[in-house]
Each structure stands twice: as C-alpha cells, then as structure tokens.
PDB file of C-alpha atoms in Angstrom:
ATOM      1  CA  PHE A   1      70.359 104.961  53.306  1.00 81.00           C
ATOM      2  CA  LYS A   2      70.507 101.290  53.624  1.00 87.00           C
ATOM      3  CA  VAL A   3      70.075  99.680  57.107  1.00 88.00           C
ATOM      4  CA  SER A   4      72.292  96.782  57.858  1.00 89.00           C
ATOM      5  CA  TYR A   5      70.780  93.315  58.441  1.00 91.00           C
ATOM      6  CA  SER A   6      71.805  90.573  60.572  1.00 88.00           C
ATOM      7  CA  ARG A   7      73.027  87.284  59.045  1.00 89.00           C
ATOM      8  CA  GLY A   8      71.576  84.054  59.144  1.00 88.00           C
ATOM      9  CA  PHE A   9      68.173  82.220  58.199  1.00 92.00           C
ATOM     10  CA  ASN A  10      65.829  85.258  59.073  1.00 93.00           C
ATOM     11  CA  PRO A  11      67.798  88.239  58.678  1.00 91.00           C
ATOM     12  CA  GLN A  12      66.400  91.301  60.752  1.00 91.00           C
ATOM     13  CA  PRO A  13      67.291  95.109  60.404  1.00 90.00           C
ATOM     14  CA  LYS A  14      69.936  96.078  62.840  1.00 88.00           C
ATOM     15  CA  PHE A  15      68.747  98.701  65.401  1.00 86.00           C
ATOM     16  CA  SER A  16      68.230  98.720  68.961  1.00 85.00           C
ATOM     17  CA  PHE A  17      65.943 100.853  71.145  1.00 85.00           C
ATOM     18  CA  GLY A  18      66.142 101.880  74.731  1.00 83.00           C
ATOM     19  CA  VAL A  19      63.516 100.774  77.305  1.00 82.00           C
ATOM     20  CA  ALA A  20      59.924 101.235  76.049  1.00 84.00           C
ATOM     21  CA  LEU A  21      58.070 104.599  76.821  1.00 87.00           C
ATOM     22  CA  PRO A  22      54.995 103.778  79.067  1.00 83.00           C
ATOM     23  CA  VAL A  23      51.717 104.030  76.996  1.00 83.00           C
ATOM     24  CA  GLY A  24      50.315 107.413  77.141  1.00 85.00           C
ATOM     25  CA  LEU A  25      53.371 109.388  77.884  1.00 90.00           C
ATOM     26  CA  GLU A  26      55.043 112.035  75.627  1.00 92.00           C
ATOM     27  CA  SER A  27      58.778 112.017  75.289  1.00 93.00           C
ATOM     28  CA  GLU A  28      61.713 114.312  74.301  1.00 92.00           C
ATOM     29  CA  ALA A  29      64.246 111.726  75.142  1.00 92.00           C
ATOM     30  CA  GLU A  30      63.952 108.416  73.307  1.00 91.00           C
ATOM     31  CA  TYR A  31      67.123 106.937  71.775  1.00 90.00           C
ATOM     32  CA  ALA A  32      68.106 104.242  69.354  1.00 89.00           C
ATOM     33  CA  ASP A  33      71.163 102.619  67.765  1.00 89.00           C
ATOM     34  CA  VAL A  34      70.719 102.134  63.935  1.00 90.00           C
ATOM     35  CA  TRP A  35      73.466 100.149  61.999  1.00 88.00           C
ATOM     36  CA  LEU A  36      73.876 101.258  58.444  1.00 90.00           C
ATOM     37  CA  ASP A  37      75.714  99.640  55.410  1.00 89.00           C
ATOM     38  CA  GLU A  38      77.473 103.020  54.566  1.00 90.00           C
ATOM     39  CA  TRP A  39      78.512 106.000  56.429  1.00 91.00           C
ATOM     40  CA  VAL A  40      75.785 108.864  56.482  1.00 91.00           C
ATOM     41  CA  SER A  41      76.294 112.261  57.905  1.00 94.00           C
ATOM     42  CA  PRO A  42      74.218 112.825  61.021  1.00 93.00           C
ATOM     43  CA  GLU A  43      72.632 115.684  59.462  1.00 96.00           C
ATOM     44  CA  ASP A  44      71.625 113.814  56.398  1.00 95.00           C
ATOM     45  CA  PHE A  45      70.386 110.952  58.590  1.00 94.00           C
ATOM     46  CA  ILE A  46      68.160 113.514  60.720  1.00 95.00           C
ATOM     47  CA  GLN A  47      66.677 114.925  57.452  1.00 96.00           C
ATOM     48  CA  ALA A  48      65.885 111.608  55.774  1.00 93.00           C
ATOM     49  CA  CYS A  49      64.329 110.303  59.103  1.00 93.00           C
ATOM     50  CA  ASN A  50      62.208 113.384  59.603  1.00 95.00           C
ATOM     51  CA  GLU A  51      60.885 113.226  56.088  1.00 95.00           C
ATOM     52  CA  HIS A  52      59.399 109.955  56.787  1.00 94.00           C
ATOM     53  CA  LEU A  53      58.197 110.178  60.581  1.00 93.00           C
ATOM     54  CA  PRO A  54      54.559 110.795  61.247  1.00 94.00           C
ATOM     55  CA  ASP A  55      53.321 114.038  62.677  1.00 92.00           C
ATOM     56  CA  GLY A  56      54.404 114.760  66.366  1.00 88.00           C
ATOM     57  CA  CYS A  57      57.465 112.554  65.951  1.00 90.00           C
ATOM     58  CA  LYS A  58      60.950 114.262  65.187  1.00 93.00           C
ATOM     59  CA  LEU A  59      64.423 113.052  65.250  1.00 92.00           C
ATOM     60  CA  LEU A  60      66.378 115.894  67.123  1.00 92.00           C
ATOM     61  CA  GLU A  61      69.928 114.491  67.192  1.00 92.00           C
ATOM     62  CA  ALA A  62      72.218 111.975  65.593  1.00 93.00           C
ATOM     63  CA  LYS A  63      75.667 110.849  66.316  1.00 90.00           C
ATOM     64  CA  SER A  64      77.993 108.620  64.316  1.00 89.00           C
ATOM     65  CA  ILE A  65      79.973 105.947  66.360  1.00 85.00           C
ATOM     66  CA  PRO A  66      82.104 103.227  65.340  1.00 82.00           C
ATOM     67  CA  MET A  67      80.454  99.856  64.295  1.00 78.00           C
ATOM     68  CA  ASN A  68      82.104  98.083  67.217  1.00 80.00           C
ATOM     69  CA  ALA A  69      80.972 100.545  69.929  1.00 80.00           C
ATOM     70  CA  PRO A  70      78.718  98.996  72.492  1.00 80.00           C
ATOM     71  CA  SER A  71      75.042  99.776  72.466  1.00 82.00           C
ATOM     72  CA  PHE A  72      73.817 102.476  74.915  1.00 83.00           C
ATOM     73  CA  ALA A  73      70.908 100.548  76.256  1.00 84.00           C
ATOM     74  CA  PRO A  74      72.646  98.717  79.041  1.00 83.00           C
ATOM     75  CA  PHE A  75      73.930 101.866  80.377  1.00 84.00           C
ATOM     76  CA  ILE A  76      70.374 103.525  80.872  1.00 87.00           C
ATOM     77  CA  THR A  77      69.757 103.942  84.637  1.00 86.00           C
ATOM     78  CA  LEU A  78      67.401 106.849  85.078  1.00 89.00           C
ATOM     79  CA  SER A  79      64.630 108.736  83.326  1.00 91.00           C
ATOM     80  CA  VAL A  80      63.454 112.228  84.152  1.00 93.00           C
ATOM     81  CA  TYR A  81      59.688 112.984  83.969  1.00 94.00           C
ATOM     82  CA  GLU A  82      57.633 116.245  84.446  1.00 94.00           C
ATOM     83  CA  GLY A  83      53.825 115.983  85.024  1.00 92.00           C
ATOM     84  CA  LEU A  84      51.038 118.434  85.605  1.00 91.00           C
ATOM     85  CA  LEU A  85      48.864 117.385  88.254  1.00 88.00           C
ATOM     86  CA  PRO A  86      45.512 119.398  88.624  1.00 89.00           C
ATOM     87  CA  LYS A  87      44.492 119.961  92.240  1.00 88.00           C
ATOM     88  CA  VAL A  88      40.914 118.795  91.497  1.00 88.00           C
ATOM     89  CA  PHE A  89      42.382 115.222  91.414  1.00 86.00           C
ATOM     90  CA  VAL A  90      44.017 115.349  94.853  1.00 84.00           C
ATOM     91  CA  ARG A  91      43.185 116.250  98.370  1.00 80.00           C
ATOM     92  CA  HIS A  92      46.607 116.477  99.645  1.00 82.00           C
ATOM     93  CA  SER A  93      48.955 119.195 100.503  1.00 84.00           C
ATOM     94  CA  LEU A  94      52.266 119.715  98.577  1.00 85.00           C
ATOM     95  CA  HIS A  95      54.166 118.052 101.599  1.00 86.00           C
ATOM     96  CA  GLU A  96      51.949 115.195 101.572  1.00 87.00           C
ATOM     97  CA  ILE A  97      52.232 114.615  97.855  1.00 88.00           C
ATOM     98  CA  GLU A  98      56.164 114.569  98.037  1.00 87.00           C
ATOM     99  CA  LYS A  99      55.944 112.248 100.920  1.00 87.00           C
ATOM    100  CA  ALA A 100      53.498 109.817  99.065  1.00 87.00           C
ATOM    101  CA  LEU A 101      55.517 109.859  95.898  1.00 86.00           C
ATOM    102  CA  SER A 102      58.598 109.110  97.842  1.00 84.00           C
ATOM    103  CA  ASP A 103      57.149 106.166  99.725  1.00 82.00           C
ATOM    104  CA  GLU A 104      59.173 103.063  99.231  1.00 78.00           C
ATOM    105  CA  ASN A 105      56.054 100.701  98.838  1.00 78.00           C
ATOM    106  CA  ALA A 106      54.593 103.186  96.029  1.00 81.00           C
ATOM    107  CA  LEU A 107      58.114 102.887  94.455  1.00 78.00           C
ATOM    108  CA  ARG A 108      58.257  99.280  94.663  1.00 75.00           C
ATOM    109  CA  LEU A 109      54.826  98.835  92.998  1.00 74.00           C
ATOM    110  CA  ALA A 110      55.589 101.381  90.339  1.00 77.00           C
ATOM    111  CA  CYS A 111      58.966  99.508  89.649  1.00 76.00           C
ATOM    112  CA  ARG A 112      57.641  96.111  89.891  1.00 63.00           C
ATOM    113  CA  LEU A 113      60.161  95.099  92.380  1.00 56.00           C
ATOM    114  CA  ASN A 114      59.801  92.024  94.511  1.00 49.00           C
ATOM    115  CA  SER A 115      59.575  92.565  98.313  1.00 50.00           C
ATOM    116  CA  GLY A 116      63.217  91.389  98.825  1.00 52.00           C
ATOM    117  CA  SER A 117      64.476  93.858  96.005  1.00 55.00           C
ATOM    118  CA  VAL A 118      66.379  97.033  97.066  1.00 54.00           C
ATOM    119  CA  VAL A 119      64.583 100.258  96.108  1.00 55.00           C
ATOM    120  CA  VAL A 120      66.802 102.190  93.954  1.00 59.00           C
ATOM    121  CA  ALA A 121      67.415 105.662  94.165  1.00 62.00           C
ATOM    122  CA  HIS A 122      64.997 108.209  93.050  1.00 78.00           C
ATOM    123  CA  SER A 123      64.124 111.899  93.413  1.00 84.00           C
ATOM    124  CA  VAL A 124      60.845 113.712  93.683  1.00 87.00           C
ATOM    125  CA  SER A 125      59.989 117.301  93.911  1.00 88.00           C
ATOM    126  CA  VAL A 126      56.581 118.969  93.460  1.00 90.00           C
ATOM    127  CA  VAL A 127      55.908 122.809  93.091  1.00 91.00           C
ATOM    128  CA  ASP A 128      52.494 124.366  93.516  1.00 89.00           C
ATOM    129  CA  ILE A 129      51.511 126.732  90.756  1.00 90.00           C
ATOM    130  CA  GLY A 130      47.980 127.776  91.674  1.00 89.00           C
ATOM    131  CA  GLU A 131      45.424 125.273  90.412  1.00 89.00           C
ATOM    132  CA  THR A 132      48.100 122.728  89.434  1.00 90.00           C
ATOM    133  CA  PHE A 133      51.080 120.823  91.010  1.00 90.00           C
ATOM    134  CA  ILE A 134      54.041 120.457  88.753  1.00 92.00           C
ATOM    135  CA  MET A 135      55.902 117.204  89.463  1.00 92.00           C
ATOM    136  CA  HIS A 136      59.620 116.408  88.718  1.00 92.00           C
ATOM    137  CA  LEU A 137      60.420 112.733  88.918  1.00 91.00           C
ATOM    138  CA  GLU A 138      63.721 111.061  88.507  1.00 89.00           C
ATOM    139  CA  LEU A 139      62.874 107.389  88.412  1.00 88.00           C
ATOM    140  CA  PRO A 140      65.141 104.196  87.999  1.00 84.00           C
ATOM    141  CA  ASP A 141      64.903 103.073  84.272  1.00 84.00           C
ATOM    142  CA  GLY A 142      66.698 100.613  82.260  1.00 78.00           C
ATOM    143  CA  GLN A 143      67.148  96.782  82.025  1.00 73.00           C
ATOM    144  CA  LYS A 144      67.513  96.112  85.826  1.00 73.00           C
ATOM    145  CA  SER A 145      64.445  98.231  86.973  1.00 75.00           C
ATOM    146  CA  HIS A 146      61.896 100.252  84.942  1.00 79.00           C
ATOM    147  CA  CYS A 147      59.646 102.549  86.881  1.00 83.00           C
ATOM    148  CA  ARG A 148      56.398 103.732  85.328  1.00 86.00           C
ATOM    149  CA  PRO A 149      55.425 107.251  86.514  1.00 89.00           C
ATOM    150  CA  VAL A 150      51.698 106.685  86.164  1.00 89.00           C
ATOM    151  CA  GLU A 151      52.002 103.536  88.211  1.00 87.00           C
ATOM    152  CA  LEU A 152      53.743 105.640  90.929  1.00 87.00           C
ATOM    153  CA  LEU A 153      50.959 108.259  91.013  1.00 88.00           C
ATOM    154  CA  ARG A 154      48.213 105.323  91.125  1.00 87.00           C
ATOM    155  CA  ALA A 155      50.108 103.720  94.099  1.00 86.00           C
ATOM    156  CA  ALA A 156      50.991 106.849  95.983  1.00 87.00           C
ATOM    157  CA  LEU A 157      48.074 109.145  95.544  1.00 88.00           C
ATOM    158  CA  ASN A 158      45.348 106.473  94.818  1.00 87.00           C
ATOM    159  CA  LEU A 159      44.229 108.269  91.543  1.00 87.00           C
ATOM    160  CA  SER A 160      41.538 106.830  89.438  1.00 87.00           C
ATOM    161  CA  ASP A 161      41.939 105.679  85.864  1.00 88.00           C
ATOM    162  CA  ASP A 162      39.990 108.829  84.652  1.00 88.00           C
ATOM    163  CA  ALA A 163      42.170 111.046  86.606  1.00 88.00           C
ATOM    164  CA  LEU A 164      45.446 109.160  85.546  1.00 88.00           C
ATOM    165  CA  ALA A 165      44.138 109.566  81.795  1.00 87.00           C
ATOM    166  CA  GLN A 166      43.798 113.338  81.964  1.00 87.00           C
ATOM    167  CA  LEU A 167      47.415 113.974  83.385  1.00 89.00           C
ATOM    168  CA  ARG A 168      50.230 115.203  81.160  1.00 91.00           C
ATOM    169  CA  ILE A 169      53.401 113.489  81.784  1.00 94.00           C
ATOM    170  CA  VAL A 170      56.454 114.158  79.571  1.00 95.00           C
ATOM    171  CA  LYS A 171      59.802 112.135  79.725  1.00 94.00           C
ATOM    172  CA  ARG A 172      62.462 114.895  79.756  1.00 95.00           C
ATOM    173  CA  ALA A 173      65.544 112.902  79.717  1.00 93.00           C
ATOM    174  CA  THR A 174      67.134 109.543  79.670  1.00 92.00           C
ATOM    175  CA  LEU A 175      70.344 109.212  81.570  1.00 91.00           C
ATOM    176  CA  CYS A 176      73.130 106.733  81.505  1.00 88.00           C
ATOM    177  CA  LYS A 177      75.641 105.708  84.162  1.00 84.00           C
ATOM    178  CA  VAL A 178      79.282 105.829  82.945  1.00 82.00           C
ATOM    179  CA  ASN A 179      82.226 106.136  85.489  1.00 84.00           C
ATOM    180  CA  GLY A 180      79.793 106.879  88.056  1.00 83.00           C
ATOM    181  CA  MET A 181      78.263 109.950  86.284  1.00 85.00           C
ATOM    182  CA  LEU A 182      74.880 110.382  84.750  1.00 88.00           C
ATOM    183  CA  VAL A 183      75.106 111.516  81.168  1.00 89.00           C
ATOM    184  CA  SER A 184      72.748 111.756  78.032  1.00 90.00           C
ATOM    185  CA  PRO A 185      73.341 108.801  75.662  1.00 88.00           C
ATOM    186  CA  MET A 186      74.407 111.522  73.161  1.00 88.00           C
ATOM    187  CA  ALA A 187      77.303 112.179  75.465  1.00 86.00           C
ATOM    188  CA  LEU A 188      78.625 108.727  75.875  1.00 81.00           C
ATOM    189  CA  PRO A 189      82.095 108.076  74.734  1.00 74.00           C
ATOM    190  CA  ASP A 190      82.384 105.656  71.820  1.00 65.00           C
ATOM    191  CA  ALA A 191      83.906 102.879  74.234  1.00 51.00           C
ATOM    192  CA  HIS A 192      81.611 103.100  77.167  1.00 48.00           C
ATOM    193  CA  VAL A 193      83.206 102.197  80.423  1.00 44.00           C
ATOM    194  CA  GLU A 194      81.448 101.478  83.618  1.00 46.00           C
TER     195      GLU A 194
END
C-alpha cells in the first residue's frame, strides 16, 4: 500500500502518532493515524504491517475512517499503566505506597507541571502479592499534560536509578475523552465531538 504524502517543497509521509511512550516501558496501547493513497482493508493493513515490523512489535487492530476525520491525538487524556514493584526496593507499607503515589507534589514532578498548574485527576491502586506490589496507575496523558510513571515512582518513593531500571511497567490502555466519556481511540466516532 502507498502512504499519502503532504504537499509542498519537502513532502512528508502523512501519519500521526499519539504521545511518545516513555523510554524503557512496554506498551499494548500505542496508536497512529496513517493516510493512504487508496483504500486498504483493515485486515490487509494489519497483515502487511506485521510482516515488516521488528520482533516484539505487532499491530493488533486497525480501523478505516474518512479522510476528513480529525486525528485522535488531541483527544488523548489518560494512560493506564501496570507495574511490578519488588518489595526489596521499598521499605513502605501498602498504604504508604498508595499515599506517596497519590501525593500532589510527586504528581506535579512526574507531570512536569508548574507550581501554579492544576494537578489533573489520576488514580492509584496497589495490591500486595507476596514479594511484589502490583501497581495500577491511571495518569494524565496527552497534549496538555504528559505524566511519566517512572518519574512518579522516583519522586514518590525515592527509588534509585538501578531500582527503576529493574521495574517492569506496561502501558495497558490509552484513553480519549469524548462527550465526557473515556474511550479507546479505536472506539472514537468518525467525527469526534468533545
């Protein structure tokens, strides 16, 4: 299939990605808009892309939308992460970890917000499974604020770079706000309304 190109002196391929995934994290929820010169079925698009993607990368879903539909990127507002935190890295109780991860100052650092900025809604839950804590983090994401889970863990729990490098954090979902509801970019209507 042929990707469409912009017009002008220096034509560029027409595709748009969501907010960049923080370095070192895995993801099951990255999205992109790709403009093609001719219609290709979503199934054929997935197959063609997966034949050329490197090991560890796989296109899971595709959706055909009208050429004049707006990009999903401005509608992204939240990312959902899960992380495994071995207890050897922290000397805190479950309650203390949840409280630290919910701290407004730690979130302000993780989201790179100025002191006058409003801290946007987020959600944190932690489960104790023996030698490990499982963290579920719903953090603001998008063009207005982009929170990095590793920075939140660094600021809230004072973890070392060595400890942070050994954590496994996976982005499980990217959500867009449309008509007051949070939905996957794949569930957006063709004419997004906010």
